[in-house]
XYZ file of C-alpha atoms in Angstrom:
394
model
C -17.069 44.113 -6.997
C -19.178 45.178 -4.113
C -18.547 47.164 -0.981
C -16.302 45.692 1.687
C -15.823 42.510 -0.282
C -19.297 41.302 0.652
C -20.010 40.221 -2.894
C -16.819 38.332 -3.642
C -18.209 35.024 -2.450
C -21.349 35.098 -4.609
C -22.154 34.190 -8.202
C -22.480 37.173 -10.541
C -23.932 37.701 -13.966
C -24.055 40.714 -16.243
C -27.728 41.502 -16.500
C -28.103 44.361 -18.998
C -27.268 47.977 -19.574
C -29.671 50.409 -17.981
C -30.082 54.152 -18.034
C -29.327 56.209 -14.986
C -30.568 59.748 -14.524
C -28.409 62.243 -12.744
C -25.895 64.961 -13.318
C -25.239 64.501 -16.993
C -23.973 61.081 -17.686
C -24.908 57.551 -18.589
C -23.952 54.424 -16.744
C -24.229 50.644 -16.689
C -25.320 48.195 -14.005
C -22.756 45.427 -14.303
C -23.734 42.737 -11.817
C -26.644 41.283 -9.916
C -26.343 38.878 -6.988
C -28.019 35.644 -8.100
C -29.518 35.222 -4.675
C -31.788 38.085 -5.740
C -31.103 40.100 -2.630
C -28.096 42.307 -3.406
C -27.025 44.415 -6.310
C -23.636 45.855 -7.199
C -23.626 48.844 -9.576
C -20.789 50.078 -11.680
C -20.904 53.157 -13.892
C -19.233 53.891 -17.166
C -19.128 57.453 -18.407
C -17.426 60.790 -18.051
C -19.998 62.502 -15.941
C -21.336 60.289 -13.223
C -24.214 61.370 -11.096
C -26.585 60.005 -8.564
C -29.926 58.741 -9.578
C -32.231 55.781 -9.747
C -31.396 52.510 -11.416
C -33.664 49.806 -12.669
C -32.776 46.244 -13.515
C -34.786 44.462 -16.135
C -34.697 40.847 -17.196
C -33.622 39.440 -13.833
C -34.232 35.935 -15.238
C -31.000 36.338 -17.193
C -29.224 35.811 -13.907
C -30.861 32.418 -13.456
C -29.957 31.400 -16.992
C -26.341 32.444 -16.450
C -26.101 30.528 -13.212
C -27.618 27.448 -14.845
C -25.150 27.681 -17.722
C -22.214 27.855 -15.310
C -23.561 24.926 -13.304
C -24.087 22.816 -16.429
C -20.586 23.544 -17.678
C -19.077 22.619 -14.315
C -21.175 19.468 -14.131
C -19.959 18.413 -17.571
C -16.333 19.005 -16.592
C -16.780 17.074 -13.351
C -18.462 14.178 -15.153
C -15.617 14.035 -17.690
C -12.997 13.950 -14.939
C -14.858 11.240 -13.041
C -14.993 9.101 -16.180
C -11.326 9.830 -16.884
C -10.428 8.579 -13.394
C -12.412 5.391 -13.988
C -10.592 4.884 -17.305
C -7.212 5.591 -15.689
C -7.923 3.064 -12.958
C -8.684 0.366 -15.539
C -5.556 1.251 -17.508
C -3.280 1.080 -14.461
C -4.601 -2.380 -13.583
C -3.579 -3.582 -17.054
C -0.289 -1.748 -17.474
C 1.479 -1.363 -14.114
C 2.812 -4.893 -13.778
C 3.670 -5.095 -17.492
C 5.698 -1.883 -17.412
C 7.709 -2.960 -14.375
C 8.275 -6.400 -15.885
C 10.264 -4.911 -18.744
C 7.342 -4.223 -21.072
C 7.017 -1.108 -23.202
C 6.480 2.055 -21.179
C 3.595 4.072 -22.649
C 3.707 7.663 -21.418
C 0.663 8.857 -23.359
C -1.349 9.028 -20.129
C 1.138 11.531 -18.644
C 1.127 15.290 -19.170
C 4.406 16.678 -20.502
C 4.929 18.499 -17.208
C 3.946 15.605 -14.945
C 5.494 15.888 -11.487
C 6.861 12.626 -10.052
C 7.612 12.576 -6.318
C 8.830 9.838 -4.007
C 11.022 9.869 -0.872
C 14.198 9.952 -3.004
C 13.123 11.856 -6.134
C 11.273 14.945 -7.275
C 11.335 15.749 -10.989
C 9.141 17.063 -13.799
C 8.666 15.602 -17.255
C 7.026 12.629 -18.953
C 10.271 11.532 -20.632
C 12.062 11.531 -17.282
C 9.264 9.429 -15.832
C 9.663 6.933 -18.681
C 13.413 6.663 -18.053
C 12.768 6.227 -14.326
C 10.392 3.293 -14.926
C 12.805 1.692 -17.397
C 15.663 2.066 -14.901
C 13.667 0.267 -12.194
C 12.397 -2.457 -14.524
C 15.704 -3.500 -16.064
C 18.960 -1.581 -16.147
C 22.598 -2.038 -15.118
C 21.585 -0.655 -11.708
C 18.329 -2.446 -10.913
C 15.809 -4.971 -12.134
C 12.278 -5.776 -11.033
C 12.180 -8.882 -8.829
C 8.518 -8.823 -7.790
C 5.536 -6.509 -8.081
C 2.032 -6.922 -6.721
C -0.860 -4.484 -6.970
C -2.876 -5.156 -3.812
C -5.588 -2.529 -4.201
C -6.669 0.321 -6.463
C -9.390 2.878 -5.845
C -10.564 6.409 -6.665
C -10.241 9.059 -3.963
C -12.960 11.675 -4.663
C -11.427 14.254 -2.301
C -8.031 14.154 -3.982
C -9.624 13.597 -7.410
C -7.022 10.917 -7.969
C -6.537 7.197 -8.504
C -4.798 5.581 -5.529
C -2.903 2.280 -5.519
C -1.384 0.071 -2.825
C 1.501 -2.160 -3.843
C 4.508 -4.265 -2.957
C 7.655 -3.817 -5.068
C 10.885 -5.813 -4.792
C 13.895 -4.561 -6.760
C 17.193 -6.365 -7.267
C 20.112 -3.979 -6.735
C 22.880 -5.067 -9.131
C 25.766 -2.815 -8.076
C 26.619 -4.887 -4.987
C 28.188 -8.358 -5.319
C 25.395 -10.117 -3.394
C 22.688 -8.328 -5.436
C 20.308 -7.655 -2.533
C 16.557 -7.500 -3.053
C 15.143 -4.166 -1.875
C 11.584 -4.403 -0.592
C 9.179 -1.492 -0.730
C 5.511 -1.275 0.194
C 3.400 1.850 -0.101
C 0.857 3.830 -2.070
C 0.774 5.896 -5.258
C -1.414 8.865 -6.154
C -2.259 9.682 -9.777
C -3.938 13.070 -10.314
C -5.317 14.573 -13.536
C -5.027 18.034 -15.077
C -7.718 19.901 -17.056
C -6.734 17.947 -20.184
C -7.407 14.708 -18.257
C -3.746 13.664 -18.347
C -1.766 12.532 -15.300
C -0.016 15.633 -13.966
C 1.112 14.239 -10.612
C 2.406 10.837 -9.554
C 3.255 10.712 -5.844
C 4.696 7.590 -4.191
C 4.827 7.078 -0.427
C 6.644 4.351 1.530
C 5.121 2.639 4.550
C 8.521 2.253 6.190
C 9.303 5.944 6.808
C 7.542 8.927 8.361
C 8.943 11.790 6.263
C 7.942 11.303 2.632
C 10.270 13.950 1.168
C 13.997 13.493 0.572
C 15.637 12.945 3.947
C 18.289 11.011 5.837
C 15.486 8.692 6.978
C 14.695 7.719 3.370
C 18.363 7.144 2.480
C 18.911 5.114 5.668
C 15.879 2.999 4.867
C 17.230 2.258 1.382
C 20.675 1.336 2.729
C 19.165 -0.899 5.425
C 17.405 -2.903 2.709
C 20.733 -3.454 0.954
C 22.187 -5.081 4.072
C 19.052 -6.793 5.369
C 19.167 -10.504 6.097
C 16.886 -12.436 3.781
C 13.631 -13.064 5.636
C 13.019 -16.412 3.946
C 9.301 -15.622 4.067
C 8.911 -16.440 0.380
C 9.554 -20.106 1.266
C 6.075 -20.429 2.736
C 4.371 -18.589 -0.098
C 3.829 -15.414 1.887
C 3.302 -11.996 0.369
C 4.547 -8.793 1.948
C 1.664 -6.341 2.220
C 3.253 -3.656 4.351
C 6.695 -2.919 5.769
C 5.693 -0.659 8.583
C 7.538 2.353 9.974
C 7.017 0.982 13.489
C 9.276 -1.985 12.754
C 6.933 -4.816 11.851
C 5.517 -6.304 8.676
C 2.076 -7.306 7.491
C 2.091 -10.429 5.334
C -0.488 -12.574 3.668
C 0.411 -16.246 3.945
C -1.231 -18.036 1.034
C -2.909 -21.459 1.053
C -0.453 -24.336 1.360
C -0.209 -28.036 2.178
C 1.389 -28.814 5.527
C 2.403 -31.778 7.631
C 1.074 -31.093 11.111
C 1.211 -32.712 14.530
C 0.175 -31.808 18.100
C 2.958 -31.631 20.691
C 3.715 -31.090 24.333
C 7.499 -31.045 24.146
C 8.950 -29.224 21.115
C 11.792 -31.691 20.630
C 9.427 -34.679 20.601
C 7.112 -32.944 18.138
C 9.999 -32.151 15.794
C 11.083 -35.802 15.874
C 7.577 -36.889 14.822
C 7.523 -34.430 11.889
C 11.080 -35.321 10.865
C 10.120 -38.995 10.506
C 7.393 -38.099 8.007
C 9.697 -35.882 5.937
C 12.517 -38.449 6.091
C 10.413 -41.208 4.537
C 8.032 -42.650 7.137
C 5.000 -42.136 4.864
C 2.871 -44.146 2.425
C 5.401 -43.692 -0.415
C 8.371 -44.515 1.818
C 10.367 -41.626 0.364
C 11.707 -38.278 1.570
C 9.415 -35.265 1.246
C 10.850 -31.806 0.593
C 9.885 -29.306 3.277
C 9.932 -25.517 3.295
C 11.139 -23.126 5.991
C 10.090 -22.108 8.568
C 8.788 -24.528 11.181
C 5.537 -23.072 12.569
C 4.575 -23.368 16.226
C 0.833 -22.792 16.474
C -1.019 -21.694 19.619
C -4.647 -21.474 18.384
C -6.064 -20.347 21.739
C -3.138 -18.195 22.908
C 0.338 -18.903 24.241
C -0.954 -19.901 27.692
C -3.183 -22.605 26.265
C -2.102 -26.244 26.545
C -3.421 -26.987 23.045
C -0.669 -26.422 20.488
C 0.680 -27.901 17.304
C 3.571 -27.534 14.887
C 3.698 -27.821 11.137
C 5.935 -27.401 8.112
C 4.891 -26.513 4.573
C 5.367 -29.188 1.908
C 6.909 -28.280 -1.451
C 4.740 -30.770 -3.377
C 1.247 -30.497 -4.836
C 0.399 -34.149 -4.107
C 2.479 -35.255 -1.129
C 2.250 -38.784 0.282
C -0.073 -39.430 3.178
C 1.287 -40.043 6.632
C 1.373 -43.509 8.115
C 1.428 -42.076 11.640
C -1.734 -41.145 13.510
C 0.102 -38.189 14.972
C 0.854 -36.514 11.635
C -1.871 -35.051 9.429
C -1.286 -33.817 5.881
C -3.775 -31.043 5.249
C -4.363 -27.660 3.635
C -3.502 -24.640 5.744
C -5.740 -21.749 4.700
C -4.462 -18.258 3.916
C -3.930 -15.879 6.776
C -2.992 -12.210 7.092
C -0.516 -11.732 9.928
C 1.466 -9.019 11.669
C 5.091 -10.153 11.881
C 7.939 -9.169 14.176
C 11.426 -10.705 13.809
C 13.707 -11.431 16.763
C 16.955 -13.376 17.422
C 16.035 -14.608 20.898
C 15.058 -18.220 21.611
C 11.345 -19.046 21.695
C 10.786 -19.532 25.424
C 7.505 -18.990 27.317
C 8.876 -15.768 28.815
C 10.073 -14.419 25.439
C 6.845 -15.499 23.760
C 4.756 -13.462 26.210
C 7.100 -10.467 25.928
C 7.064 -10.370 22.111
C 3.298 -10.906 21.931
C 2.772 -7.901 24.202
C 5.214 -5.791 22.196
C 3.764 -6.671 18.792
C 0.238 -6.063 20.055
C 1.268 -2.545 21.122
C 2.458 -1.860 17.557
C -0.721 -3.319 16.072
C -2.874 -1.060 18.244
C -0.860 2.018 17.274
C -1.620 1.283 13.635
C -5.315 0.714 14.315
C -5.378 -2.890 13.128
C -7.856 -5.433 14.470
C -6.641 -8.727 15.869
C -8.496 -11.694 14.384
C -8.361 -14.034 17.399
C -6.232 -15.117 20.365
C -4.142 -17.292 18.036
C -0.367 -16.752 18.104
C 2.172 -18.412 15.817
C 5.966 -18.552 15.964
C 8.068 -19.117 12.850
C 11.402 -20.838 13.529
C 13.803 -20.425 10.585
C 16.942 -21.762 12.210
C 17.626 -24.730 14.520
C 17.353 -24.213 18.266
C 21.131 -24.580 18.758
C 21.980 -21.799 16.241
C 24.336 -19.110 17.524
C 22.425 -15.991 18.726
C 23.723 -13.629 16.024
C 22.650 -16.114 13.317
C 19.349 -17.155 14.871
C 16.095 -15.982 13.342
C 12.585 -16.343 14.768
C 9.316 -14.524 14.129
C 6.042 -14.020 15.960
C 2.872 -13.933 13.834
C -0.421 -12.473 15.075
C -3.406 -12.940 12.712
C -5.184 -9.749 11.631
C -8.798 -9.195 10.684
C -7.782 -6.753 7.940
C -5.067 -6.920 5.273
C -3.465 -3.534 5.893
């Protein structure tokens, strides 16, 4: 208690019963402010009068406060350790569960709340059925899963994950692969069981059920295959602003400098068609990469294609080098227009505006263009990409 609510924000402890003198009645002091400055008095008795009160054993207040603090500290320490244990468990189990392994729901509370942009339900058994449906069912199956990062958020008191998930949708004849990137939040209840599991998608703004979420799902069903997997790239983020962040892994390439694109392609084609030390064709992967290491206005440029062999033959031409191309994290924007100097400058400016909105840092002036289809391809079938290297993954 306390007058005017002034004591509601303080710690209180019952000190002891005391005697009050007054108009015929006994009473009890019920609380003492542990700051030692204020006292709230409550009386119990039929006849209550005014008089003097005395509080003995004020040290009891300190002991009570210490006991409360110790109990809270123990609870906090247990939850912190539980979050560490949950983090380790998720690292081991997430990929296994989505790959068709046994789904263990012992870490979930019975009333766990699962939320994503298309679902909101309660129950551990429902969560188990949801995971099994995504992993392998007549509707869907897991095509690819990658856990990029996992950490503990002390403010949310939760384990957070960042992931890429590709699901094959089986109900359509062409069985499209649906790509999702986002984060998950795992929170604990007082029994140290997961009581909330909240998924968010990078590709939408509104994270509750909405037309935007449904439209995003449908767009993935009818999306043209990016072909990015050909070069060993990994989708890190499918951004709401209309671009992707990918990590292109290490790979062996055949590379040559060029001035005229047609002449450079002829030089590379000769290597892949058998003009090499083994005098045999070499299998190449899409796309063809046009590399401007110092920016699109620089005269220094090269082109290369990834090789689908671990030990490819060496080139017999001084113009072609077979070398390892190191991994790179890039922002990617897809367009159907031809790769001309004017279009190159326009798309670089546009993609940079998106990068800045997201707060990413550009690694260097380097710009790359990925050409998936021949130059003469009809416009509605043509596919090109611009890649800008990033200093951070996502």
